[in-house]
Amino acid sequence: MALQQLQPAPKPEINPDSPNILSWPDLGLTLINGFITPEEESALIDGFQSLSPSLDPNIKKRISQHHGRHFDYTTFGTTSTITPIPSYITSWLPRLPTYPDKGGLPDQFTVQYYPPGSGIPPHVDTHSMFGEALYSLSFGSGVGMAFKKAGKEEARRIRMPKRSVWNNSAPEKPVSIPEGVYTGEEEKPFEIYLPARSLLIMCGPARYGYTHGIKPRKTDLVGGEVVMREGRYSVTMRSVRREEEVGCDCGYPGVCDARIREEQEEARKKEEESRGETSV
Ligand SMILES: O=C(O)CCC(=O)C(=O)O
Ligand SMILES: [Fe+2]
């Protein structure tokens, strides 16, 4: 399969005191190389495998394990289920950089295994349910993560959840995209290589206004060299917003589930009003 090359990543800033820390301040991205030790990586892999002992070594698709507060991907809402966080996560958790105004210490942990060749479609993690800072710890293998400034296409997809907490039936009508939010200029995706044992932190534009995803390929281009992907695992860490914090007022209304909910509620009210008027 030909390597589908994306735009090279923008140049990061390198922390002069800790050259293992790369950042893209305009995007709100930070990458900490060597965040966990090889021993912590082995413990994570063993922990994952002990929970999925009959894991087929030839699986083709990504699989997930959930710890802490759960999230319902069909309703885009959190559930009341909380499962204990295993020691192979709590052992390094105190080292995580946290931001009290961006959600603080995460309480939801999704461990995923990506067999070589698999990926995750481009998406924007739901804005209203989770604090701003999203974390992704890579282990087992590195992988290229693709980012793209969200445009109309992404908004269209996000505006049509299968089922949602605020609307139990899939909308059949074409979805409206707010005027003036997009210029029509679609930015090209770019890829940032996430080495094994690195921690990626997504805040600001990268969190709210860009999609992220992993192309389903068997190789990555790293510093001009083609590198074969091995089985990659990740821990995605998020902080679940408490009831009073649920919502979002980011600068990306086109792909913001909180704003979409408000718009749909407005539209529903208007429709009800006009129905009421015509039936009088
Ligand atoms: O595997 C990763 O690094 C990211 C996963 C992700 O984006 C997600 O679960 O929302
Ligand atoms: Fe994500």
PDB file of N, CA and C in Angstrom, residues 40-50 88 139-140 231 233:
ATOM      1  N   GLU A  40       7.251   0.679  33.011  1.00  0.00           N
ATOM      2  CA  GLU A  40       5.834   1.069  33.137  1.00  0.00           C
ATOM      3  C   GLU A  40       5.057   0.673  31.872  1.00  0.00           C
ATOM      4  N   GLU A  41       5.740   0.761  30.743  1.00  0.00           N
ATOM      5  CA  GLU A  41       5.116   0.355  29.474  1.00  0.00           C
ATOM      6  C   GLU A  41       4.789  -1.152  29.506  1.00  0.00           C
ATOM      7  N   SER A  42       5.748  -1.970  29.980  1.00  0.00           N
ATOM      8  CA  SER A  42       5.502  -3.427  30.054  1.00  0.00           C
ATOM      9  C   SER A  42       4.337  -3.726  30.985  1.00  0.00           C
ATOM     10  N   ALA A  43       4.282  -3.006  32.123  1.00  0.00           N
ATOM     11  CA  ALA A  43       3.196  -3.249  33.079  1.00  0.00           C
ATOM     12  C   ALA A  43       1.846  -2.899  32.443  1.00  0.00           C
ATOM     13  N   LEU A  44       1.817  -1.831  31.643  1.00  0.00           N
ATOM     14  CA  LEU A  44       0.570  -1.443  30.969  1.00  0.00           C
ATOM     15  C   LEU A  44       0.137  -2.519  29.970  1.00  0.00           C
ATOM     16  N   ILE A  45       1.112  -3.040  29.215  1.00  0.00           N
ATOM     17  CA  ILE A  45       0.780  -4.068  28.206  1.00  0.00           C
ATOM     18  C   ILE A  45       0.287  -5.337  28.911  1.00  0.00           C
ATOM     19  N   ASP A  46       1.002  -5.739  29.979  1.00  0.00           N
ATOM     20  CA  ASP A  46       0.578  -6.933  30.736  1.00  0.00           C
ATOM     21  C   ASP A  46      -0.826  -6.722  31.307  1.00  0.00           C
ATOM     22  N   GLY A  47      -1.061  -5.523  31.848  1.00  0.00           N
ATOM     23  CA  GLY A  47      -2.365  -5.209  32.439  1.00  0.00           C
ATOM     24  C   GLY A  47      -3.472  -5.307  31.406  1.00  0.00           C
ATOM     25  N   PHE A  48      -3.222  -4.765  30.222  1.00  0.00           N
ATOM     26  CA  PHE A  48      -4.234  -4.806  29.157  1.00  0.00           C
ATOM     27  C   PHE A  48      -4.511  -6.256  28.780  1.00  0.00           C
ATOM     28  N   GLN A  49      -3.425  -7.024  28.608  1.00  0.00           N
ATOM     29  CA  GLN A  49      -3.596  -8.408  28.149  1.00  0.00           C
ATOM     30  C   GLN A  49      -4.256  -9.284  29.211  1.00  0.00           C
ATOM     31  N   SER A  50      -4.020  -8.961  30.499  1.00  0.00           N
ATOM     32  CA  SER A  50      -4.644  -9.787  31.532  1.00  0.00           C
ATOM     33  C   SER A  50      -6.163  -9.572  31.558  1.00  0.00           C
ATOM     34  N   TYR A  88      -1.496  -0.198  37.258  1.00  0.00           N
ATOM     35  CA  TYR A  88      -0.572   0.095  36.153  1.00  0.00           C
ATOM     36  C   TYR A  88      -0.862   1.460  35.527  1.00  0.00           C
ATOM     37  N   PHE A 139       1.832   3.655  23.853  1.00  0.00           N
ATOM     38  CA  PHE A 139       2.812   2.638  24.260  1.00  0.00           C
ATOM     39  C   PHE A 139       2.720   1.429  23.343  1.00  0.00           C
ATOM     40  N   GLY A 140       3.767   0.610  23.355  1.00  0.00           N
ATOM     41  CA  GLY A 140       3.816  -0.555  22.463  1.00  0.00           C
ATOM     42  C   GLY A 140       4.388  -0.206  21.101  1.00  0.00           C
ATOM     43  N   GLY A 231       1.984  -3.292  17.151  1.00  0.00           N
ATOM     44  CA  GLY A 231       0.720  -3.114  17.871  1.00  0.00           C
ATOM     45  C   GLY A 231       0.844  -1.893  18.779  1.00  0.00           C
ATOM     46  N   TYR A 233      -0.762   0.695  21.676  1.00  0.00           N
ATOM     47  CA  TYR A 233      -1.773   0.886  22.712  1.00  0.00           C
ATOM     48  C   TYR A 233      -1.783   2.366  23.062  1.00  0.00           C
TER      49      TYR A 233
END
